[in-house]
Amino acid sequence: MGTLRMTLQTQLVLRALLEDPAKERYGLELCEPAGLPSGTIYPILARLEQVGWLDSTWEDPAVHEEAGRPRRRFYRITEDGAEQARLALARAYRTRKQPLPGWAANRPPADGGAPGATPSPPR
């Protein structure tokens, strides 16, 4: 299994897949719950499958022929993938909740006072 960059878009796709981990879904079906266009969804699904978090299967040809539409590829998050996704989403959430880095926390206040100094009360 490889590593995966946890972009915001990847997080949105994982959340959509984790809504019902046992359910198989095709790419366009994930667009609405993830809030992303298909051109963003499909590369993410390919990467998730490449690292082993998803399994995919092609729809039976008779089904799509009868329906008169293109064949669908169905994706399902694996048991290990669901566990890894939950851990990755938790890490991403914790990372966003970290305090500002030192260089950002020590910037001079907008009023021109010294960094870390208590601002004077308005007169």
Coordinates of C-alpha atoms in Angstrom, one line a residue:
M1 CA 0.0 0.0 0.0
G2 CA 1.3 3.5 -0.9
T3 CA 0.7 6.8 0.7
L4 CA -1.9 9.3 -0.2
R5 CA -1.9 13.1 -0.1
M6 CA -4.9 14.1 2.0
T7 CA -6.2 17.1 0.0
L8 CA -9.5 18.7 0.9
Q9 CA -11.0 17.1 -2.2
T10 CA -9.8 13.6 -1.2
Q11 CA -11.3 14.2 2.3
L12 CA -14.6 15.0 0.7
V13 CA -14.6 11.9 -1.4
L14 CA -13.6 9.7 1.6
R15 CA -16.4 11.2 3.7
A16 CA -18.9 10.5 0.9
L17 CA -17.7 6.9 0.7
L18 CA -17.8 6.4 4.5
E19 CA -21.5 7.5 4.7
D20 CA -22.3 3.9 3.8
P21 CA -19.0 1.9 3.5
A22 CA -20.7 -1.3 2.3
K23 CA -22.4 0.3 -0.6
E24 CA -21.0 0.2 -4.1
R25 CA -21.2 3.5 -5.9
Y26 CA -20.2 4.7 -9.3
G27 CA -18.3 7.9 -9.8
L28 CA -21.1 10.3 -10.9
E29 CA -23.1 9.0 -7.9
L30 CA -20.3 10.5 -5.6
C31 CA -20.3 13.9 -7.2
E32 CA -23.3 15.3 -5.3
P33 CA -22.4 14.1 -1.7
A34 CA -18.8 15.1 -2.2
G35 CA -19.7 18.4 -3.8
L36 CA -17.2 17.9 -6.6
P37 CA -17.3 17.6 -10.4
S38 CA -16.6 14.3 -12.1
G39 CA -13.3 15.5 -13.4
T40 CA -12.1 15.8 -9.8
I41 CA -13.8 12.6 -8.5
Y42 CA -12.4 10.1 -11.0
P43 CA -8.7 10.8 -10.5
I44 CA -9.2 10.6 -6.7
L45 CA -11.0 7.3 -7.0
A46 CA -8.1 6.0 -9.2
R47 CA -5.6 7.0 -6.5
L48 CA -7.6 5.5 -3.7
E49 CA -7.9 2.3 -5.6
Q50 CA -4.1 2.4 -6.4
V51 CA -3.2 2.6 -2.7
G52 CA -5.7 -0.2 -1.9
W53 CA -8.4 1.7 -0.1
L54 CA -11.0 1.0 -2.8
D55 CA -12.1 -2.0 -4.8
S56 CA -13.8 -1.6 -8.1
T57 CA -15.9 -3.7 -10.4
W58 CA -17.5 -3.1 -13.8
E59 CA -21.2 -3.3 -14.2
D60 CA -22.6 -6.4 -16.1
P61 CA -22.7 -5.5 -19.8
A62 CA -26.3 -6.7 -20.1
V63 CA -27.4 -4.2 -17.5
H64 CA -26.0 -1.1 -19.2
E65 CA -27.1 -2.3 -22.7
E66 CA -30.6 -2.8 -21.5
A67 CA -30.6 0.7 -19.8
G68 CA -29.1 2.2 -23.0
R69 CA -26.3 4.0 -21.2
P70 CA -22.5 3.6 -20.8
R71 CA -21.2 0.9 -18.6
R72 CA -20.5 2.0 -15.0
R73 CA -17.6 1.2 -12.8
F74 CA -18.6 0.7 -9.2
Y75 CA -16.3 1.5 -6.2
R76 CA -16.5 0.3 -2.7
I77 CA -14.2 1.2 0.2
T78 CA -12.4 -1.8 1.6
E79 CA -12.5 -2.6 5.3
D80 CA -8.8 -1.6 5.6
G81 CA -9.5 1.4 3.4
A82 CA -12.3 2.5 5.7
E83 CA -10.1 2.2 8.8
Q84 CA -7.2 4.1 7.0
A85 CA -9.6 6.8 5.8
R86 CA -11.0 7.4 9.3
L87 CA -7.5 7.7 10.7
A88 CA -6.4 10.0 7.9
L89 CA -9.5 12.2 8.3
A90 CA -9.0 12.4 12.0
R91 CA -5.3 13.5 11.4
A92 CA -6.4 16.1 8.9
Y93 CA -9.0 17.4 11.3
R94 CA -6.5 17.6 14.2
T95 CA -4.0 19.4 11.9
R96 CA -6.5 22.1 11.1
K97 CA -7.1 22.6 14.8
Q98 CA -3.4 23.3 15.7
P99 CA -2.5 26.7 17.0
L100 CA -0.8 29.2 14.6
P101 CA 2.8 28.6 14.0
G102 CA 5.3 30.8 15.8
W103 CA 6.0 33.0 12.8
A104 CA 2.2 33.8 12.4
A105 CA 1.5 34.1 16.1
N106 CA 4.3 36.7 16.7
R107 CA 3.3 39.1 13.9
P108 CA 3.0 42.7 15.0
P109 CA -0.6 43.7 15.7
A110 CA -2.4 45.8 13.1
D111 CA -2.4 48.8 15.5
G112 CA 1.4 49.0 15.3
G113 CA 2.1 47.9 18.9
A114 CA 4.8 45.5 19.9
P115 CA 4.2 41.8 19.3
G116 CA 2.7 40.1 22.4
A117 CA 2.0 43.5 24.1
T118 CA -1.4 44.2 25.6
P119 CA -3.1 46.7 23.4
S120 CA -4.1 50.0 25.0
P121 CA -7.8 50.5 25.7
P122 CA -9.5 52.9 23.4
R123 CA -9.9 56.5 24.7

